[in-house]
mmCIF file with all atom_site columns, C-alpha atoms in Angstrom:
data_model
loop_
_atom_site.group_PDB
_atom_site.id
_atom_site.type_symbol
_atom_site.label_atom_id
_atom_site.label_alt_id
_atom_site.label_comp_id
_atom_site.label_asym_id
_atom_site.label_entity_id
_atom_site.label_seq_id
_atom_site.pdbx_PDB_ins_code
_atom_site.Cartn_x
_atom_site.Cartn_y
_atom_site.Cartn_z
_atom_site.occupancy
_atom_site.B_iso_or_equiv
_atom_site.pdbx_formal_charge
_atom_site.auth_seq_id
_atom_site.auth_comp_id
_atom_site.auth_asym_id
_atom_site.auth_atom_id
_atom_site.pdbx_PDB_model_num
ATOM 1   C CA . UNK Q 1 1   ? -25.278 -8.859  9.064   1.00 43.00 ? 1   UNK Q CA 1
ATOM 2   C CA . UNK Q 1 2   ? -27.855 -11.233 7.576   1.00 47.00 ? 2   UNK Q CA 1
ATOM 3   C CA . UNK Q 1 3   ? -29.099 -10.464 4.069   1.00 54.00 ? 3   UNK Q CA 1
ATOM 4   C CA . UNK Q 1 4   ? -32.644 -10.563 5.438   1.00 64.00 ? 4   UNK Q CA 1
ATOM 5   C CA . UNK Q 1 5   ? -32.053 -7.464  7.579   1.00 72.00 ? 5   UNK Q CA 1
ATOM 6   C CA . UNK Q 1 6   ? -34.728 -4.931  6.543   1.00 66.00 ? 6   UNK Q CA 1
ATOM 7   C CA . UNK Q 1 7   ? -32.163 -2.131  6.534   1.00 72.00 ? 7   UNK Q CA 1
ATOM 8   C CA . UNK Q 1 8   ? -30.456 -3.850  3.618   1.00 70.00 ? 8   UNK Q CA 1
ATOM 9   C CA . UNK Q 1 9   ? -33.483 -4.689  1.508   1.00 70.00 ? 9   UNK Q CA 1
ATOM 10  C CA . UNK Q 1 10  ? -33.959 -3.834  -2.134  1.00 77.00 ? 10  UNK Q CA 1
ATOM 11  C CA . UNK Q 1 11  ? -31.279 -1.816  -3.901  1.00 76.00 ? 11  UNK Q CA 1
ATOM 12  C CA . UNK Q 1 12  ? -28.843 -1.975  -0.959  1.00 77.00 ? 12  UNK Q CA 1
ATOM 13  C CA . UNK Q 1 13  ? -28.942 -5.774  -0.922  1.00 77.00 ? 13  UNK Q CA 1
ATOM 14  C CA . UNK Q 1 14  ? -28.431 -5.896  -4.682  1.00 80.00 ? 14  UNK Q CA 1
ATOM 15  C CA . UNK Q 1 15  ? -25.462 -3.495  -4.415  1.00 82.00 ? 15  UNK Q CA 1
ATOM 16  C CA . UNK Q 1 16  ? -23.794 -5.573  -1.696  1.00 85.00 ? 16  UNK Q CA 1
ATOM 17  C CA . UNK Q 1 17  ? -24.307 -8.780  -3.650  1.00 85.00 ? 17  UNK Q CA 1
ATOM 18  C CA . UNK Q 1 18  ? -22.801 -7.151  -6.745  1.00 84.00 ? 18  UNK Q CA 1
ATOM 19  C CA . UNK Q 1 19  ? -19.759 -6.003  -4.790  1.00 88.00 ? 19  UNK Q CA 1
ATOM 20  C CA . UNK Q 1 20  ? -19.258 -9.425  -3.248  1.00 87.00 ? 20  UNK Q CA 1
ATOM 21  C CA . UNK Q 1 21  ? -19.562 -11.144 -6.627  1.00 88.00 ? 21  UNK Q CA 1
ATOM 22  C CA . UNK Q 1 22  ? -17.060 -8.762  -8.273  1.00 89.00 ? 22  UNK Q CA 1
ATOM 23  C CA . UNK Q 1 23  ? -14.396 -8.745  -5.542  1.00 93.00 ? 23  UNK Q CA 1
ATOM 24  C CA . UNK Q 1 24  ? -11.153 -10.609 -6.231  1.00 95.00 ? 24  UNK Q CA 1
ATOM 25  C CA . UNK Q 1 25  ? -7.982  -10.414 -4.154  1.00 96.00 ? 25  UNK Q CA 1
ATOM 26  C CA . UNK Q 1 26  ? -5.106  -8.576  -5.848  1.00 97.00 ? 26  UNK Q CA 1
ATOM 27  C CA . UNK Q 1 27  ? -1.446  -9.466  -5.526  1.00 97.00 ? 27  UNK Q CA 1
ATOM 28  C CA . UNK Q 1 28  ? 0.579   -7.248  -3.216  1.00 98.00 ? 28  UNK Q CA 1
ATOM 29  C CA . UNK Q 1 29  ? 4.290   -7.108  -4.054  1.00 98.00 ? 29  UNK Q CA 1
ATOM 30  C CA . UNK Q 1 30  ? 6.687   -5.679  -1.473  1.00 98.00 ? 30  UNK Q CA 1
ATOM 31  C CA . UNK Q 1 31  ? 9.686   -3.828  -2.914  1.00 98.00 ? 31  UNK Q CA 1
ATOM 32  C CA . UNK Q 1 32  ? 13.103  -3.207  -1.407  1.00 98.00 ? 32  UNK Q CA 1
ATOM 33  C CA . UNK Q 1 33  ? 12.956  -0.472  1.237   1.00 98.00 ? 33  UNK Q CA 1
ATOM 34  C CA . UNK Q 1 34  ? 13.684  3.083   0.167   1.00 98.00 ? 34  UNK Q CA 1
ATOM 35  C CA . UNK Q 1 35  ? 16.449  4.524   2.323   1.00 97.00 ? 35  UNK Q CA 1
ATOM 36  C CA . UNK Q 1 36  ? 16.882  8.263   2.703   1.00 95.00 ? 36  UNK Q CA 1
ATOM 37  C CA . UNK Q 1 37  ? 19.138  10.266  5.008   1.00 92.00 ? 37  UNK Q CA 1
ATOM 38  C CA . UNK Q 1 38  ? 16.528  10.493  7.798   1.00 93.00 ? 38  UNK Q CA 1
ATOM 39  C CA . UNK Q 1 39  ? 13.729  8.232   6.552   1.00 97.00 ? 39  UNK Q CA 1
ATOM 40  C CA . UNK Q 1 40  ? 12.925  4.585   5.798   1.00 98.00 ? 40  UNK Q CA 1
ATOM 41  C CA . UNK Q 1 41  ? 10.013  3.689   3.528   1.00 98.00 ? 41  UNK Q CA 1
ATOM 42  C CA . UNK Q 1 42  ? 8.393   0.346   2.781   1.00 98.00 ? 42  UNK Q CA 1
ATOM 43  C CA . UNK Q 1 43  ? 7.056   0.470   -0.806  1.00 98.00 ? 43  UNK Q CA 1
ATOM 44  C CA . UNK Q 1 44  ? 4.471   -1.896  -2.275  1.00 98.00 ? 44  UNK Q CA 1
ATOM 45  C CA . UNK Q 1 45  ? 2.803   -2.459  -5.641  1.00 98.00 ? 45  UNK Q CA 1
ATOM 46  C CA . UNK Q 1 46  ? -0.795  -3.713  -5.905  1.00 98.00 ? 46  UNK Q CA 1
ATOM 47  C CA . UNK Q 1 47  ? -1.989  -4.826  -9.337  1.00 98.00 ? 47  UNK Q CA 1
ATOM 48  C CA . UNK Q 1 48  ? -5.412  -5.423  -10.805 1.00 97.00 ? 48  UNK Q CA 1
ATOM 49  C CA . UNK Q 1 49  ? -5.792  -8.341  -13.192 1.00 96.00 ? 49  UNK Q CA 1
ATOM 50  C CA . UNK Q 1 50  ? -3.929  -7.700  -16.438 1.00 95.00 ? 50  UNK Q CA 1
ATOM 51  C CA . UNK Q 1 51  ? -1.906  -4.764  -15.070 1.00 96.00 ? 51  UNK Q CA 1
ATOM 52  C CA . UNK Q 1 52  ? 1.876   -4.905  -15.005 1.00 96.00 ? 52  UNK Q CA 1
ATOM 53  C CA . UNK Q 1 53  ? 4.479   -2.602  -13.528 1.00 97.00 ? 53  UNK Q CA 1
ATOM 54  C CA . UNK Q 1 54  ? 8.132   -1.925  -14.182 1.00 97.00 ? 54  UNK Q CA 1
ATOM 55  C CA . UNK Q 1 55  ? 11.034  -0.103  -12.523 1.00 97.00 ? 55  UNK Q CA 1
ATOM 56  C CA . UNK Q 1 56  ? 10.368  3.110   -14.449 1.00 98.00 ? 56  UNK Q CA 1
ATOM 57  C CA . UNK Q 1 57  ? 6.817   3.277   -13.055 1.00 98.00 ? 57  UNK Q CA 1
ATOM 58  C CA . UNK Q 1 58  ? 8.150   2.731   -9.544  1.00 98.00 ? 58  UNK Q CA 1
ATOM 59  C CA . UNK Q 1 59  ? 10.765  5.462   -10.048 1.00 98.00 ? 59  UNK Q CA 1
ATOM 60  C CA . UNK Q 1 60  ? 8.105   7.952   -11.167 1.00 98.00 ? 60  UNK Q CA 1
ATOM 61  C CA . UNK Q 1 61  ? 5.900   7.037   -8.206  1.00 98.00 ? 61  UNK Q CA 1
ATOM 62  C CA . UNK Q 1 62  ? 8.895   7.380   -5.892  1.00 98.00 ? 62  UNK Q CA 1
ATOM 63  C CA . UNK Q 1 63  ? 9.471   10.934  -7.135  1.00 98.00 ? 63  UNK Q CA 1
ATOM 64  C CA . UNK Q 1 64  ? 5.888   11.899  -6.250  1.00 98.00 ? 64  UNK Q CA 1
ATOM 65  C CA . UNK Q 1 65  ? 6.029   10.050  -2.936  1.00 98.00 ? 65  UNK Q CA 1
ATOM 66  C CA . UNK Q 1 66  ? 9.346   11.663  -2.000  1.00 98.00 ? 66  UNK Q CA 1
ATOM 67  C CA . UNK Q 1 67  ? 7.904   15.169  -2.361  1.00 97.00 ? 67  UNK Q CA 1
ATOM 68  C CA . UNK Q 1 68  ? 5.033   14.198  -0.056  1.00 97.00 ? 68  UNK Q CA 1
ATOM 69  C CA . UNK Q 1 69  ? 7.360   12.498  2.424   1.00 97.00 ? 69  UNK Q CA 1
ATOM 70  C CA . UNK Q 1 70  ? 9.528   15.636  2.599   1.00 96.00 ? 70  UNK Q CA 1
ATOM 71  C CA . UNK Q 1 71  ? 6.420   17.657  3.444   1.00 96.00 ? 71  UNK Q CA 1
ATOM 72  C CA . UNK Q 1 72  ? 5.438   15.053  6.043   1.00 96.00 ? 72  UNK Q CA 1
ATOM 73  C CA . UNK Q 1 73  ? 8.909   15.342  7.584   1.00 94.00 ? 73  UNK Q CA 1
ATOM 74  C CA . UNK Q 1 74  ? 8.355   19.083  8.014   1.00 94.00 ? 74  UNK Q CA 1
ATOM 75  C CA . UNK Q 1 75  ? 5.001   18.326  9.685   1.00 94.00 ? 75  UNK Q CA 1
ATOM 76  C CA . UNK Q 1 76  ? 6.463   15.979  12.308  1.00 93.00 ? 76  UNK Q CA 1
ATOM 77  C CA . UNK Q 1 77  ? 7.131   12.591  10.729  1.00 95.00 ? 77  UNK Q CA 1
ATOM 78  C CA . UNK Q 1 78  ? 9.195   10.161  12.813  1.00 96.00 ? 78  UNK Q CA 1
ATOM 79  C CA . UNK Q 1 79  ? 11.051  8.950   9.707   1.00 96.00 ? 79  UNK Q CA 1
ATOM 80  C CA . UNK Q 1 80  ? 9.114   5.773   8.884   1.00 98.00 ? 80  UNK Q CA 1
ATOM 81  C CA . UNK Q 1 81  ? 6.628   5.480   6.060   1.00 98.00 ? 81  UNK Q CA 1
ATOM 82  C CA . UNK Q 1 82  ? 4.720   3.252   3.674   1.00 98.00 ? 82  UNK Q CA 1
ATOM 83  C CA . UNK Q 1 83  ? 3.965   3.800   -0.001  1.00 98.00 ? 83  UNK Q CA 1
ATOM 84  C CA . UNK Q 1 84  ? 1.422   1.831   -2.036  1.00 98.00 ? 84  UNK Q CA 1
ATOM 85  C CA . UNK Q 1 85  ? 1.439   2.092   -5.826  1.00 98.00 ? 85  UNK Q CA 1
ATOM 86  C CA . UNK Q 1 86  ? -1.878  0.604   -6.984  1.00 98.00 ? 86  UNK Q CA 1
ATOM 87  C CA . UNK Q 1 87  ? -2.435  -0.139  -10.645 1.00 98.00 ? 87  UNK Q CA 1
ATOM 88  C CA . UNK Q 1 88  ? -6.215  -0.402  -10.625 1.00 97.00 ? 88  UNK Q CA 1
ATOM 89  C CA . UNK Q 1 89  ? -8.800  -1.147  -13.273 1.00 95.00 ? 89  UNK Q CA 1
ATOM 90  C CA . UNK Q 1 90  ? -9.749  2.513   -13.657 1.00 95.00 ? 90  UNK Q CA 1
ATOM 91  C CA . UNK Q 1 91  ? -6.454  4.315   -13.068 1.00 96.00 ? 91  UNK Q CA 1
ATOM 92  C CA . UNK Q 1 92  ? -3.358  4.491   -10.933 1.00 98.00 ? 92  UNK Q CA 1
ATOM 93  C CA . UNK Q 1 93  ? -3.308  5.399   -7.262  1.00 98.00 ? 93  UNK Q CA 1
ATOM 94  C CA . UNK Q 1 94  ? -0.464  6.256   -4.939  1.00 98.00 ? 94  UNK Q CA 1
ATOM 95  C CA . UNK Q 1 95  ? -0.990  6.142   -1.176  1.00 98.00 ? 95  UNK Q CA 1
ATOM 96  C CA . UNK Q 1 96  ? 1.695   7.724   1.005   1.00 98.00 ? 96  UNK Q CA 1
ATOM 97  C CA . UNK Q 1 97  ? 1.559   7.173   4.760   1.00 98.00 ? 97  UNK Q CA 1
ATOM 98  C CA . UNK Q 1 98  ? 4.058   8.606   7.240   1.00 97.00 ? 98  UNK Q CA 1
ATOM 99  C CA . UNK Q 1 99  ? 4.125   7.719   10.892  1.00 97.00 ? 99  UNK Q CA 1
ATOM 100 C CA . UNK Q 1 100 ? 4.133   10.902  12.954  1.00 95.00 ? 100 UNK Q CA 1
ATOM 101 C CA . UNK Q 1 101 ? 4.567   11.975  16.550  1.00 91.00 ? 101 UNK Q CA 1
ATOM 102 C CA . UNK Q 1 102 ? 1.887   11.324  19.156  1.00 89.00 ? 102 UNK Q CA 1
ATOM 103 C CA . UNK Q 1 103 ? 0.818   7.988   17.582  1.00 94.00 ? 103 UNK Q CA 1
ATOM 104 C CA . UNK Q 1 104 ? -0.552  9.747   14.508  1.00 95.00 ? 104 UNK Q CA 1
ATOM 105 C CA . UNK Q 1 105 ? -0.031  9.163   10.823  1.00 96.00 ? 105 UNK Q CA 1
ATOM 106 C CA . UNK Q 1 106 ? -0.262  11.395  7.775   1.00 97.00 ? 106 UNK Q CA 1
ATOM 107 C CA . UNK Q 1 107 ? -2.038  9.944   4.743   1.00 98.00 ? 107 UNK Q CA 1
ATOM 108 C CA . UNK Q 1 108 ? -1.977  11.366  1.223   1.00 98.00 ? 108 UNK Q CA 1
ATOM 109 C CA . UNK Q 1 109 ? -3.517  9.906   -1.911  1.00 98.00 ? 109 UNK Q CA 1
ATOM 110 C CA . UNK Q 1 110 ? -2.628  10.687  -5.494  1.00 98.00 ? 110 UNK Q CA 1
ATOM 111 C CA . UNK Q 1 111 ? -4.448  9.455   -8.597  1.00 98.00 ? 111 UNK Q CA 1
ATOM 112 C CA . UNK Q 1 112 ? -4.137  9.606   -12.358 1.00 97.00 ? 112 UNK Q CA 1
ATOM 113 C CA . UNK Q 1 113 ? -4.543  7.681   -15.557 1.00 97.00 ? 113 UNK Q CA 1
ATOM 114 C CA . UNK Q 1 114 ? -0.795  7.032   -15.711 1.00 96.00 ? 114 UNK Q CA 1
ATOM 115 C CA . UNK Q 1 115 ? 2.011   7.117   -13.175 1.00 96.00 ? 115 UNK Q CA 1
ATOM 116 C CA . UNK Q 1 116 ? 3.484   10.282  -14.699 1.00 95.00 ? 116 UNK Q CA 1
ATOM 117 C CA . UNK Q 1 117 ? 0.085   11.987  -14.338 1.00 95.00 ? 117 UNK Q CA 1
ATOM 118 C CA . UNK Q 1 118 ? -0.396  11.547  -10.579 1.00 97.00 ? 118 UNK Q CA 1
ATOM 119 C CA . UNK Q 1 119 ? -2.126  14.453  -8.846  1.00 97.00 ? 119 UNK Q CA 1
ATOM 120 C CA . UNK Q 1 120 ? -3.563  14.855  -5.341  1.00 98.00 ? 120 UNK Q CA 1
ATOM 121 C CA . UNK Q 1 121 ? -6.802  12.879  -5.172  1.00 97.00 ? 121 UNK Q CA 1
ATOM 122 C CA . UNK Q 1 122 ? -10.069 14.778  -4.674  1.00 95.00 ? 122 UNK Q CA 1
ATOM 123 C CA . UNK Q 1 123 ? -10.963 15.794  -1.119  1.00 94.00 ? 123 UNK Q CA 1
ATOM 124 C CA . UNK Q 1 124 ? -12.698 12.938  0.619   1.00 95.00 ? 124 UNK Q CA 1
ATOM 125 C CA . UNK Q 1 125 ? -10.908 10.179  -1.297  1.00 95.00 ? 125 UNK Q CA 1
ATOM 126 C CA . UNK Q 1 126 ? -9.810  7.317   0.916   1.00 97.00 ? 126 UNK Q CA 1
ATOM 127 C CA . UNK Q 1 127 ? -7.851  4.109   0.380   1.00 98.00 ? 127 UNK Q CA 1
ATOM 128 C CA . UNK Q 1 128 ? -9.728  1.241   -1.289  1.00 97.00 ? 128 UNK Q CA 1
ATOM 129 C CA . UNK Q 1 129 ? -10.032 -2.280  0.122   1.00 97.00 ? 129 UNK Q CA 1
ATOM 130 C CA . UNK Q 1 130 ? -6.785  -3.450  -1.530  1.00 98.00 ? 130 UNK Q CA 1
ATOM 131 C CA . UNK Q 1 131 ? -4.770  -0.464  -0.310  1.00 98.00 ? 131 UNK Q CA 1
ATOM 132 C CA . UNK Q 1 132 ? -6.283  -0.851  3.148   1.00 98.00 ? 132 UNK Q CA 1
ATOM 133 C CA . UNK Q 1 133 ? -5.040  -4.449  3.228   1.00 98.00 ? 133 UNK Q CA 1
ATOM 134 C CA . UNK Q 1 134 ? -1.472  -3.112  3.044   1.00 98.00 ? 134 UNK Q CA 1
ATOM 135 C CA . UNK Q 1 135 ? -2.106  -0.274  5.504   1.00 98.00 ? 135 UNK Q CA 1
ATOM 136 C CA . UNK Q 1 136 ? -3.717  -2.672  7.982   1.00 98.00 ? 136 UNK Q CA 1
ATOM 137 C CA . UNK Q 1 137 ? -0.679  -4.948  7.835   1.00 98.00 ? 137 UNK Q CA 1
ATOM 138 C CA . UNK Q 1 138 ? 1.612   -1.961  8.239   1.00 98.00 ? 138 UNK Q CA 1
ATOM 139 C CA . UNK Q 1 139 ? -0.277  -0.647  11.260  1.00 98.00 ? 139 UNK Q CA 1
ATOM 140 C CA . UNK Q 1 140 ? 0.152   -4.032  12.933  1.00 98.00 ? 140 UNK Q CA 1
ATOM 141 C CA . UNK Q 1 141 ? 3.860   -4.165  12.016  1.00 98.00 ? 141 UNK Q CA 1
ATOM 142 C CA . UNK Q 1 142 ? 4.405   -0.645  13.375  1.00 97.00 ? 142 UNK Q CA 1
ATOM 143 C CA . UNK Q 1 143 ? 2.769   -1.456  16.709  1.00 97.00 ? 143 UNK Q CA 1
ATOM 144 C CA . UNK Q 1 144 ? 4.576   -4.807  16.982  1.00 97.00 ? 144 UNK Q CA 1
ATOM 145 C CA . UNK Q 1 145 ? 8.104   -3.732  16.039  1.00 97.00 ? 145 UNK Q CA 1
ATOM 146 C CA . UNK Q 1 146 ? 8.237   -0.037  16.903  1.00 96.00 ? 146 UNK Q CA 1
ATOM 147 C CA . UNK Q 1 147 ? 5.724   0.754   19.663  1.00 96.00 ? 147 UNK Q CA 1
ATOM 148 C CA . UNK Q 1 148 ? 5.763   -2.505  21.658  1.00 93.00 ? 148 UNK Q CA 1
ATOM 149 C CA . UNK Q 1 149 ? 8.895   -3.034  23.705  1.00 78.00 ? 149 UNK Q CA 1
ATOM 150 C CA . UNK Q 1 150 ? 12.210  -2.442  21.980  1.00 90.00 ? 150 UNK Q CA 1
ATOM 151 C CA . UNK Q 1 151 ? 12.269  -0.354  18.824  1.00 94.00 ? 151 UNK Q CA 1
ATOM 152 C CA . UNK Q 1 152 ? 13.344  -2.857  16.146  1.00 96.00 ? 152 UNK Q CA 1
ATOM 153 C CA . UNK Q 1 153 ? 13.520  -1.064  12.817  1.00 97.00 ? 153 UNK Q CA 1
ATOM 154 C CA . UNK Q 1 154 ? 15.150  -4.040  11.059  1.00 97.00 ? 154 UNK Q CA 1
ATOM 155 C CA . UNK Q 1 155 ? 12.255  -6.318  12.035  1.00 97.00 ? 155 UNK Q CA 1
ATOM 156 C CA . UNK Q 1 156 ? 9.791   -3.630  10.936  1.00 98.00 ? 156 UNK Q CA 1
ATOM 157 C CA . UNK Q 1 157 ? 11.488  -3.470  7.534   1.00 97.00 ? 157 UNK Q CA 1
ATOM 158 C CA . UNK Q 1 158 ? 11.476  -7.275  7.221   1.00 97.00 ? 158 UNK Q CA 1
ATOM 159 C CA . UNK Q 1 159 ? 7.784   -7.548  8.150   1.00 98.00 ? 159 UNK Q CA 1
ATOM 160 C CA . UNK Q 1 160 ? 6.342   -7.001  4.671   1.00 98.00 ? 160 UNK Q CA 1
ATOM 161 C CA . UNK Q 1 161 ? 3.028   -8.149  3.238   1.00 98.00 ? 161 UNK Q CA 1
ATOM 162 C CA . UNK Q 1 162 ? 3.388   -10.390 0.176   1.00 97.00 ? 162 UNK Q CA 1
ATOM 163 C CA . UNK Q 1 163 ? 0.222   -11.883 -1.315  1.00 97.00 ? 163 UNK Q CA 1
ATOM 164 C CA . UNK Q 1 164 ? 1.626   -12.890 -4.700  1.00 95.00 ? 164 UNK Q CA 1
ATOM 165 C CA . UNK Q 1 165 ? 0.598   -16.388 -5.756  1.00 90.00 ? 165 UNK Q CA 1
ATOM 166 C CA . UNK Q 1 166 ? 3.114   -18.981 -4.626  1.00 86.00 ? 166 UNK Q CA 1
ATOM 167 C CA . UNK Q 1 167 ? 4.370   -21.633 -7.072  1.00 81.00 ? 167 UNK Q CA 1
ATOM 168 C CA . UNK Q 1 168 ? 2.902   -25.040 -6.400  1.00 75.00 ? 168 UNK Q CA 1
ATOM 169 C CA . UNK Q 1 169 ? 5.717   -27.481 -5.784  1.00 77.00 ? 169 UNK Q CA 1
ATOM 170 C CA . UNK Q 1 170 ? 3.573   -30.603 -5.442  1.00 73.00 ? 170 UNK Q CA 1
ATOM 171 C CA . UNK Q 1 171 ? 2.689   -30.922 -9.137  1.00 66.00 ? 171 UNK Q CA 1
ATOM 172 C CA . UNK Q 1 172 ? 3.941   -33.362 -11.704 1.00 66.00 ? 172 UNK Q CA 1
ATOM 173 C CA . UNK Q 1 173 ? 7.737   -33.668 -11.584 1.00 64.00 ? 173 UNK Q CA 1
ATOM 174 C CA . UNK Q 1 174 ? 9.594   -32.232 -14.556 1.00 61.00 ? 174 UNK Q CA 1
ATOM 175 C CA . UNK Q 1 175 ? 11.809  -35.280 -14.914 1.00 54.00 ? 175 UNK Q CA 1
ATOM 176 C CA . UNK Q 1 176 ? 15.013  -33.297 -14.537 1.00 50.00 ? 176 UNK Q CA 1
#
């Protein structure tokens, strides 16, 4: 949509420009799959600049996610899910998605100031652009490896999004 579109004049144009100027990609780190008796989950961590995570944070998030996944199982989950722990600028978010019967998914969002303070997000909350990047990848992986042709759970598990910066190997040699 061109910036000259009259529908986006004035304050709307300024708001869009501000968003575009402030946006920066965030690294997405895939973790080892979580394996349960009747469920497989692909967990991820997304981090804003300056935010760091550790195993204890992931364990606390897993506890919250597991309670939601158990509820999702009772509501018709097919046993595959995705969890996104997002350490944002303004708080911590946990997105839990379970694939369900009839081509549906269940989506729950939790938020808090710290990972041990996660509570269900307010009604109407939706994933942000960085969380949607993971969910978009996971939707494609689910269709490709589970719904199209043979069900290949191993390939689905291996198909993980990883946007962490890669080391540059073409720099100055170390001399060793």
